[in-house]
Short mmCIF file of C-alpha atoms and ligand atoms in Angstrom, two decimals:
data_model
loop_
_atom_site.label_atom_id
_atom_site.label_comp_id
_atom_site.label_asym_id
_atom_site.label_seq_id
_atom_site.Cartn_x
_atom_site.Cartn_y
_atom_site.Cartn_z
CA MET A 1 -0.02 0.01 -0.04
CA LEU A 2 2.82 2.33 1.05
CA LEU A 3 4.68 1.39 -2.17
CA TYR A 4 1.52 2.29 -4.46
CA PHE A 5 1.26 5.57 -2.55
CA GLY A 6 5.09 6.38 -3.03
CA LEU A 7 4.71 5.81 -6.71
CA PHE A 8 1.56 7.83 -7.07
CA LEU A 9 3.48 10.75 -5.22
CA LEU A 10 6.37 10.26 -7.34
CA THR A 11 4.15 10.21 -10.65
CA ALA A 12 2.32 13.35 -9.46
CA LEU A 13 5.72 15.19 -8.84
CA VAL A 14 7.13 14.15 -12.20
CA LEU A 15 4.06 15.38 -14.02
CA PHE A 16 4.03 18.63 -11.97
CA VAL A 17 7.45 19.34 -12.88
CA ALA A 18 6.88 18.36 -16.67
CA VAL A 19 3.93 20.69 -16.84
CA MET A 20 5.83 23.42 -15.02
CA TYR A 21 8.62 23.10 -17.45
CA VAL A 22 6.60 23.31 -20.56
CA LEU A 23 4.70 26.18 -18.99
CA ILE A 24 7.87 28.22 -18.25
CA PHE A 25 10.59 27.21 -20.60
CA VAL A 26 9.21 25.56 -23.74
CA ARG A 27 7.70 27.99 -26.19
CA GLU A 28 6.51 26.87 -29.71
CA LYS A 29 6.97 30.14 -31.50
CA LYS A 30 10.75 31.19 -31.68
CA ARG A 31 11.77 34.29 -33.06
CA VAL A 32 13.22 33.63 -36.63
CA ARG A 33 16.23 36.11 -37.14
CA ARG A 34 16.81 36.93 -40.73
CA GLU A 35 19.68 38.31 -42.62
CA PHE A 36 19.46 41.85 -43.54
CA ASP A 37 20.61 43.26 -46.95
CA PRO A 38 22.13 46.58 -46.10
CA GLU A 39 21.40 47.98 -49.60
CA TYR A 40 17.72 46.99 -49.45
CA GLU A 41 17.41 48.32 -45.66
CA LYS A 42 18.48 51.86 -47.18
CA LYS A 43 15.75 51.64 -49.62
CA ARG A 44 13.31 50.45 -47.10
CA ALA A 45 14.11 53.34 -44.76
CA GLU A 46 13.22 55.90 -47.36
CA HIS A 47 9.58 54.90 -47.01
CA TYR A 48 9.74 55.62 -43.05
CA PRO A 49 9.48 58.76 -41.12
CA PRO A 50 12.96 60.08 -40.05
CA PRO A 51 14.80 57.86 -37.64
CA PHE A 52 15.21 59.92 -34.80
CA PRO A 53 12.12 61.50 -33.13
CA ASN A 54 12.71 64.13 -30.38
CA GLY A 55 12.33 62.87 -26.75
CA TRP A 56 14.25 61.42 -23.91
CA PHE A 57 15.93 58.16 -24.61
CA SER A 58 18.08 55.75 -22.58
CA LEU A 59 21.79 55.56 -23.17
CA CYS A 60 22.39 52.80 -20.80
CA SER A 61 21.49 51.30 -17.37
CA SER A 62 22.86 52.89 -14.25
CA ASP A 63 24.70 49.61 -13.38
CA SER A 64 26.67 49.52 -16.47
CA VAL A 65 28.54 52.42 -15.70
CA LYS A 66 30.53 52.15 -12.27
CA LYS A 67 32.20 54.67 -10.25
CA GLY A 68 35.49 55.64 -12.04
CA GLN A 69 34.33 54.02 -15.24
CA VAL A 70 33.73 55.39 -18.70
CA ILE A 71 32.05 53.50 -21.54
CA GLU A 72 31.04 54.33 -24.99
CA VAL A 73 27.53 54.20 -26.23
CA ASP A 74 25.84 54.55 -29.50
CA ALA A 75 22.63 56.47 -30.07
CA PHE A 76 21.00 58.66 -33.02
CA GLY A 77 23.97 57.91 -35.21
CA GLU A 78 26.26 59.49 -32.61
CA LYS A 79 28.80 58.09 -30.14
CA PHE A 80 28.60 59.15 -26.24
CA ALA A 81 31.17 58.80 -23.75
CA VAL A 82 29.23 58.00 -20.35
CA PHE A 83 31.19 58.03 -17.10
CA ARG A 84 30.59 58.19 -13.48
CA GLY A 85 32.76 60.32 -11.24
CA GLU A 86 33.95 59.47 -7.61
CA ASP A 87 30.77 61.49 -6.17
CA GLY A 88 28.66 58.61 -7.74
CA LYS A 89 27.31 60.94 -10.49
CA VAL A 90 27.25 60.40 -14.16
CA GLY A 91 28.54 62.69 -16.87
CA VAL A 92 27.49 62.44 -20.66
CA MET A 93 29.49 64.12 -23.48
CA ASP A 94 30.29 63.60 -27.09
CA VAL A 95 32.88 60.86 -27.35
CA TYR A 96 35.30 62.72 -29.44
CA CYS A 97 37.69 64.99 -27.59
CA PRO A 98 37.39 68.58 -29.10
CA HIS A 99 41.10 69.06 -29.30
CA LEU A 100 42.09 66.44 -31.73
CA ASN A 101 39.02 63.92 -31.61
CA ALA A 102 40.89 61.20 -29.52
CA ASN A 103 38.12 58.75 -28.30
CA LEU A 104 37.14 59.68 -24.82
CA ALA A 105 36.03 56.17 -23.85
CA GLY A 106 39.79 55.68 -23.34
CA ALA A 107 39.96 58.39 -21.11
CA LYS A 108 40.47 58.17 -17.44
CA VAL A 109 38.11 59.22 -14.62
CA GLN A 110 40.06 61.56 -12.24
CA GLY A 111 37.74 62.92 -9.40
CA ASN A 112 34.59 64.01 -11.20
CA SER A 113 36.27 64.78 -14.48
CA LEU A 114 37.48 62.81 -17.74
CA VAL A 115 40.96 63.20 -18.62
CA CYS A 116 41.59 62.49 -22.49
CA PRO A 117 43.98 59.79 -23.05
CA PHE A 118 45.80 61.83 -25.92
CA HIS A 119 47.07 65.26 -24.47
CA GLY A 120 45.39 65.02 -20.91
CA TRP A 121 42.76 67.76 -21.43
CA GLU A 122 40.34 67.58 -18.51
CA PHE A 123 36.70 67.71 -18.98
CA ASN A 124 33.81 68.07 -16.29
CA ARG A 125 30.71 66.12 -16.45
CA GLU A 126 29.01 68.70 -18.81
CA GLY A 127 31.97 68.32 -21.12
CA LYS A 128 33.65 71.79 -20.34
CA CYS A 129 37.30 71.66 -20.40
CA ASP A 130 38.66 73.21 -17.15
CA HIS A 131 42.32 72.03 -17.32
CA ILE A 132 45.03 71.55 -19.98
CA PRO A 133 48.13 70.19 -18.51
CA TYR A 134 50.63 72.09 -20.74
CA CYS A 135 48.88 75.34 -21.53
CA ASP A 136 48.01 78.10 -18.74
CA LYS A 137 46.02 80.05 -21.33
CA MET A 138 42.52 78.16 -21.42
CA PRO A 139 40.89 78.78 -24.95
CA GLN A 140 37.42 80.06 -24.86
CA ASN A 141 34.60 77.61 -25.41
CA ALA A 142 36.83 74.41 -24.79
CA ALA A 143 34.21 71.81 -24.48
CA ALA A 144 33.33 68.56 -25.89
CA ARG A 145 29.86 68.47 -27.40
CA SER A 146 27.45 68.26 -24.45
CA TRP A 147 23.95 66.92 -24.04
CA THR A 148 21.12 67.41 -21.75
CA PHE A 149 21.11 64.21 -19.64
CA LYS A 150 19.92 62.66 -16.25
CA GLU A 151 19.79 59.54 -14.43
CA THR A 152 16.48 58.06 -13.35
CA TRP A 153 14.48 54.79 -13.38
CA GLY A 154 17.87 53.12 -13.01
CA LEU A 155 18.97 54.45 -16.63
CA VAL A 156 21.20 57.18 -17.95
CA LEU A 157 18.75 59.39 -20.07
CA VAL A 158 19.66 61.87 -22.74
CA TRP A 159 17.36 64.17 -24.25
CA TYR A 160 17.29 64.32 -28.22
CA HIS A 161 16.09 67.05 -30.25
CA ALA A 162 16.61 67.69 -33.95
CA GLU A 163 16.81 71.43 -33.24
CA ASN A 164 18.67 71.41 -29.98
CA GLU A 165 15.38 72.56 -28.14
CA PRO A 166 15.35 71.89 -24.30
CA PRO A 167 13.22 69.10 -22.83
CA SER A 168 9.58 69.71 -23.36
CA TRP A 169 8.56 67.24 -20.70
CA GLU A 170 10.06 65.44 -17.56
CA THR A 171 10.06 62.05 -16.27
CA ASP A 172 9.96 62.55 -12.38
CA GLY A 173 7.52 60.36 -10.56
CA GLU A 174 6.31 58.57 -13.53
CA ILE A 175 7.24 54.99 -12.27
CA PRO A 176 6.49 54.94 -8.43
CA GLU A 177 6.63 51.18 -8.44
CA LEU A 178 10.46 51.54 -8.84
CA ASP A 179 10.78 52.71 -5.19
CA THR A 180 9.31 49.30 -3.82
CA TYR A 181 9.53 46.71 -6.41
CA LYS A 182 12.46 44.45 -6.65
CA PHE A 183 14.44 44.46 -10.06
CA HIS A 184 14.80 40.95 -11.52
CA THR A 185 16.58 41.01 -14.77
CA LYS A 186 17.15 42.89 -17.96
CA THR A 187 17.70 41.97 -21.62
CA GLU A 188 18.87 43.75 -24.60
CA ASP A 189 18.11 43.40 -28.36
CA ILE A 190 19.06 45.17 -31.67
CA LEU A 191 15.83 45.45 -33.96
CA ARG A 192 15.52 46.34 -37.65
CA ILE A 193 12.46 48.72 -37.09
CA HIS A 194 11.43 52.14 -36.85
CA LEU A 195 10.02 53.37 -33.39
CA GLN A 196 6.89 54.47 -34.90
CA ASP A 197 6.02 51.04 -36.08
CA PHE A 198 6.15 49.92 -32.34
CA ALA A 199 3.86 52.75 -31.37
CA GLU A 200 1.22 52.00 -33.97
CA ASN A 201 1.27 48.30 -32.88
CA GLY A 202 -0.84 49.42 -29.84
CA ALA A 203 -3.56 51.39 -32.15
CA ASP A 204 -3.65 48.52 -34.60
CA PHE A 205 -6.47 46.69 -32.71
CA ALA A 206 -7.07 44.29 -35.72
CA HIS A 207 -3.84 42.50 -35.53
CA PHE A 208 -4.28 41.22 -31.96
CA GLY A 209 -6.76 38.73 -33.11
CA PHE A 210 -4.28 37.34 -35.69
CA VAL A 211 -0.83 37.81 -34.41
CA HIS A 212 -1.76 37.46 -30.51
CA ASN A 213 -4.48 35.06 -30.44
CA LEU A 214 -2.42 31.89 -30.01
CA LEU A 215 -1.44 30.67 -26.61
CA THR A 216 2.27 30.24 -26.74
CA ILE A 217 2.19 27.05 -24.45
CA PRO A 218 2.52 23.84 -26.65
CA ILE A 219 -0.49 21.34 -26.48
CA ALA A 220 -2.65 23.63 -24.57
CA ASN A 221 -2.80 25.87 -27.67
CA ARG A 222 -4.66 23.29 -29.42
CA PHE A 223 -7.55 23.83 -27.21
CA ILE A 224 -7.17 27.40 -25.85
CA ASP A 225 -7.17 30.81 -27.58
CA VAL A 226 -6.20 34.35 -26.18
CA ARG A 227 -8.89 36.93 -26.71
CA HIS A 228 -7.70 40.59 -26.57
CA THR A 229 -9.95 43.43 -25.59
CA VAL A 230 -7.83 46.59 -26.11
CA ASN A 231 -8.14 50.41 -25.80
CA ILE A 232 -6.03 53.32 -26.14
CA ASP A 233 -6.04 56.84 -24.75
CA PHE A 234 -4.15 59.74 -26.01
CA TYR A 235 -3.41 62.42 -23.30
CA GLU A 236 -3.35 66.17 -23.96
CA GLY A 237 -1.93 69.41 -22.39
CA GLU A 238 1.08 68.80 -19.94
CA ARG A 239 0.62 65.12 -20.37
CA ARG A 240 0.40 65.05 -24.25
CA HIS A 241 3.86 63.00 -24.48
CA THR A 242 1.85 60.15 -22.82
CA ALA A 243 -0.50 57.58 -24.16
CA SER A 244 -2.06 54.60 -22.47
CA PHE A 245 -3.00 51.32 -23.92
CA THR A 246 -4.88 48.70 -22.12
CA ASP A 247 -5.13 44.94 -23.03
CA GLN A 248 -7.43 42.59 -21.30
CA ALA A 249 -6.14 39.09 -22.50
CA ASP A 250 -8.85 36.44 -21.58
CA LEU A 251 -8.48 32.72 -22.24
CA VAL A 252 -10.97 31.13 -24.17
CA TRP A 253 -11.86 27.46 -25.22
CA LYS A 254 -11.02 27.25 -28.94
CA LYS A 255 -14.36 25.45 -29.79
CA SER A 256 -17.10 27.14 -27.61
CA ARG A 257 -15.47 30.39 -27.43
CA GLU A 258 -16.20 30.42 -23.81
CA GLU A 259 -13.98 32.30 -21.34
CA ILE A 260 -11.91 30.25 -18.91
CA PRO A 261 -12.49 32.00 -15.58
CA HIS A 262 -9.45 33.65 -13.67
CA ALA A 263 -7.15 32.61 -16.42
CA GLY A 264 -6.31 35.86 -18.17
CA GLY A 265 -4.47 38.80 -17.37
CA ASN A 266 -4.23 42.66 -17.81
CA ALA A 267 -1.46 44.81 -19.15
CA VAL A 268 -1.60 48.71 -18.97
CA VAL A 269 1.24 49.99 -21.31
CA THR A 270 2.09 53.63 -21.04
CA PHE A 271 4.08 55.38 -23.65
CA TYR A 272 6.46 58.09 -22.28
CA GLY A 273 7.37 59.70 -25.76
CA PRO A 274 8.96 57.65 -28.36
CA GLY A 275 11.80 56.12 -26.23
CA PHE A 276 9.93 54.49 -23.18
CA LEU A 277 7.15 52.08 -22.49
CA VAL A 278 6.09 50.92 -19.11
CA PHE A 279 4.04 47.53 -18.95
CA ARG A 280 2.08 46.83 -16.08
CA PHE A 281 1.14 43.42 -15.90
CA THR A 282 -1.73 42.12 -13.27
CA THR A 283 -2.64 38.45 -13.29
CA LYS A 284 -3.79 35.82 -10.80
CA ILE A 285 -0.30 34.41 -10.56
CA GLY A 286 1.19 37.93 -9.66
CA LYS A 287 2.08 41.45 -11.03
CA MET A 288 5.02 42.42 -13.05
CA LEU A 289 6.52 45.66 -14.25
CA LEU A 290 8.42 45.89 -17.47
CA VAL A 291 10.19 49.07 -18.56
CA LYS A 292 10.97 48.96 -22.07
CA THR A 293 13.26 51.46 -23.64
CA PHE A 294 13.82 52.07 -27.46
CA THR A 295 17.01 53.94 -28.50
CA PRO A 296 17.26 54.47 -32.34
CA LEU A 297 20.82 53.96 -33.43
CA GLY A 298 20.23 54.59 -37.09
CA PRO A 299 17.74 54.26 -39.84
CA LEU A 300 15.67 51.19 -39.06
CA LYS A 301 18.01 50.14 -36.23
CA VAL A 302 16.93 50.34 -32.62
CA ARG A 303 18.32 49.20 -29.52
CA MET A 304 15.53 47.66 -27.30
CA ASN A 305 16.12 46.87 -23.56
CA ASP A 306 13.84 45.08 -20.91
CA TYR A 307 14.02 45.84 -17.32
CA ILE A 308 11.83 43.56 -15.11
CA TYR A 309 10.55 44.46 -11.75
CA ALA A 310 8.10 42.69 -9.61
CA PRO A 311 6.62 43.45 -5.96
CA LYS A 312 8.91 41.98 -3.26
CA GLY A 313 7.82 38.18 -2.53
CA THR A 314 6.60 37.42 -5.90
CA PHE A 315 7.08 33.80 -6.71
CA PRO A 316 10.02 33.76 -9.18
CA LEU A 317 8.48 31.15 -11.55
CA SER A 318 5.41 33.50 -12.02
CA ILE A 319 7.86 36.24 -13.30
CA LYS A 320 9.61 33.74 -15.43
CA TYR A 321 6.43 32.71 -16.86
CA LEU A 322 4.90 36.25 -17.51
CA MET A 323 8.26 37.29 -19.04
CA ASN A 324 8.48 34.25 -21.36
CA GLU A 325 4.69 35.04 -22.51
CA ALA A 326 5.15 38.50 -23.04
CA GLY A 327 8.51 38.11 -24.83
CA ALA A 328 6.95 35.34 -27.12
CA GLN A 329 3.87 37.73 -28.03
CA PHE A 330 6.45 40.48 -28.64
CA HIS A 331 8.77 38.29 -30.85
CA ASP A 332 5.83 37.62 -33.16
CA ASP A 333 5.31 41.55 -33.79
CA ILE A 334 9.09 41.83 -34.32
CA ASN A 335 9.00 39.14 -36.97
CA ILE A 336 6.55 41.36 -38.86
CA TRP A 337 7.99 44.75 -38.26
CA GLU A 338 11.35 43.72 -39.46
CA ARG A 339 9.92 42.44 -42.81
CA LYS A 340 7.31 45.34 -43.35
CA ASN A 341 7.33 48.55 -44.95
CA PHE A 342 5.75 52.03 -43.91
CA ALA A 343 2.35 52.38 -45.24
CA ILE A 344 2.36 56.22 -45.86
CA ARG A 345 -1.41 56.01 -46.88
CA PRO A 346 -2.83 52.66 -45.39
CA MET A 347 -6.14 51.29 -46.59
CA LEU A 348 -7.99 51.57 -43.33
CA VAL A 349 -11.43 49.88 -42.57
CA LYS A 350 -13.79 49.80 -39.65
CA GLY A 351 -12.29 47.66 -36.88
CA ASP A 352 -8.65 48.67 -37.76
CA GLY A 353 -8.30 50.91 -34.54
CA PRO A 354 -7.19 54.40 -34.30
CA ILE A 355 -3.91 54.02 -36.10
CA MET A 356 -4.30 57.75 -37.75
CA LYS A 357 -5.05 59.16 -34.17
CA MET A 358 -1.70 57.48 -33.16
CA ARG A 359 0.06 59.12 -35.97
CA THR A 360 -1.25 62.45 -35.17
CA TRP A 361 -0.25 61.89 -31.30
CA TYR A 362 3.24 60.72 -32.78
CA SER A 363 3.92 63.77 -35.07
CA GLN A 364 4.47 65.84 -31.96
CA PHE A 365 7.85 64.09 -31.63
CA TYR A 366 8.83 65.42 -35.04
CA SER A 367 9.96 68.88 -35.79
CA ASP A 368 11.18 70.96 -38.79
CA LYS A 369 14.47 69.24 -38.96
CA ASN A 370 13.28 65.71 -38.48
CA ASN A 371 10.01 66.55 -40.30
CA ALA A 372 7.65 63.75 -40.54
CA ILE A 373 6.53 62.66 -44.08
CA LYS A 374 4.17 64.94 -45.35
CA GLY A 375 0.51 63.84 -45.08
CA LEU A 376 1.40 61.08 -42.72
CA THR A 377 -1.87 61.45 -40.80
CA LYS A 378 -4.18 61.14 -43.83
CA PRO A 379 -5.05 57.48 -44.66
CA ALA A 380 -5.97 56.49 -48.34
CA MET A 381 -9.35 55.44 -47.03
CA THR A 382 -10.76 55.60 -43.60
CA ALA A 383 -13.90 53.96 -42.28
CA GLU A 384 -16.49 56.11 -40.51
CA ASN A 385 -15.70 54.69 -37.12
CA ASN A 386 -12.08 54.60 -37.49
S1 FES B 1 42.78 64.78 -28.39
FE1 FES B 1 42.16 65.04 -26.54
S2 FES B 1 43.50 66.03 -25.42
FE2 FES B 1 44.21 66.20 -27.53
FE1 FE2 B 2 1.47 43.29 -31.41
#
């Protein structure tokens, strides 16, 4: 009797581990990376709006630049030197020394300054040169090209504006969860996309039923579908740089289309300008916060970083499961974005979602020099309710 009971327990345990393994680690849909033809990519980029919209963007995570360290970071077709002085504060400037263009990523951090490896000019954290070791007559305007930057959200942010205008919005107090949630992990990927395609995805209601309807769990997805109920709000006035997208994802039986109670989840996704998205996931198995950053490196080349947080005490396997689920859904989108072109005049019908409203909202991030394609907000055809 005891032997049977032991066998039963062992079988149950093996089954439980197998199910957890499948749920958490195995995904049927894998992202297919494709080779890129640089010549064709140039042509593809011509159909897109300019690659660098205005806004705050992440250069790197705070923990990637330690005290006394300097790193080189690419963004907006430029190269930056990011360093951390002995007082623990970061400095950001153009990577090329204004003297004879030596690379300041090879510089030494001395106190709170950066000392160029070529002739020893010293720069403070805003890029101003305040000491030349062999010359007592300081030239006027001796400074490396400087940028408006700040450190917040566990990131080093830089303000990009095509006409060098100062920041038109701030980031303070926007993610209060970061004060109490625990940081779990980060990932990085380089995508061959334009930032605007990502933003338009949230307003493209019709694609949810096609791209994101399949559960990513093998076997279970033969019986169960995901049903999305989505909505998006575009804010105005002082908060016009934000938009908020909500997705209620419910699990339904494939055959009857009946909802499986308590099995779904909710995601509230807030856009902070063109460079940041914060996903707030709420499900029965836990909460998770995903800070997603997009930094454009060049035409159709974007660095995407994910930073995962969760309330203290959240079961780690729940986080892993939510991360995998979100990641798998996202990779399905990426496979489409990396192969698509930009529809300047899309043919929209009822049910497509407020794609043109999203374009109007997004146009605030383009200015004269990085002017968006003319007529971008006018579709070829619009349905009455679109
Ligand atoms: S190039 Fe930097 S000090 Fe000369
Ligand atoms: Fe999508």
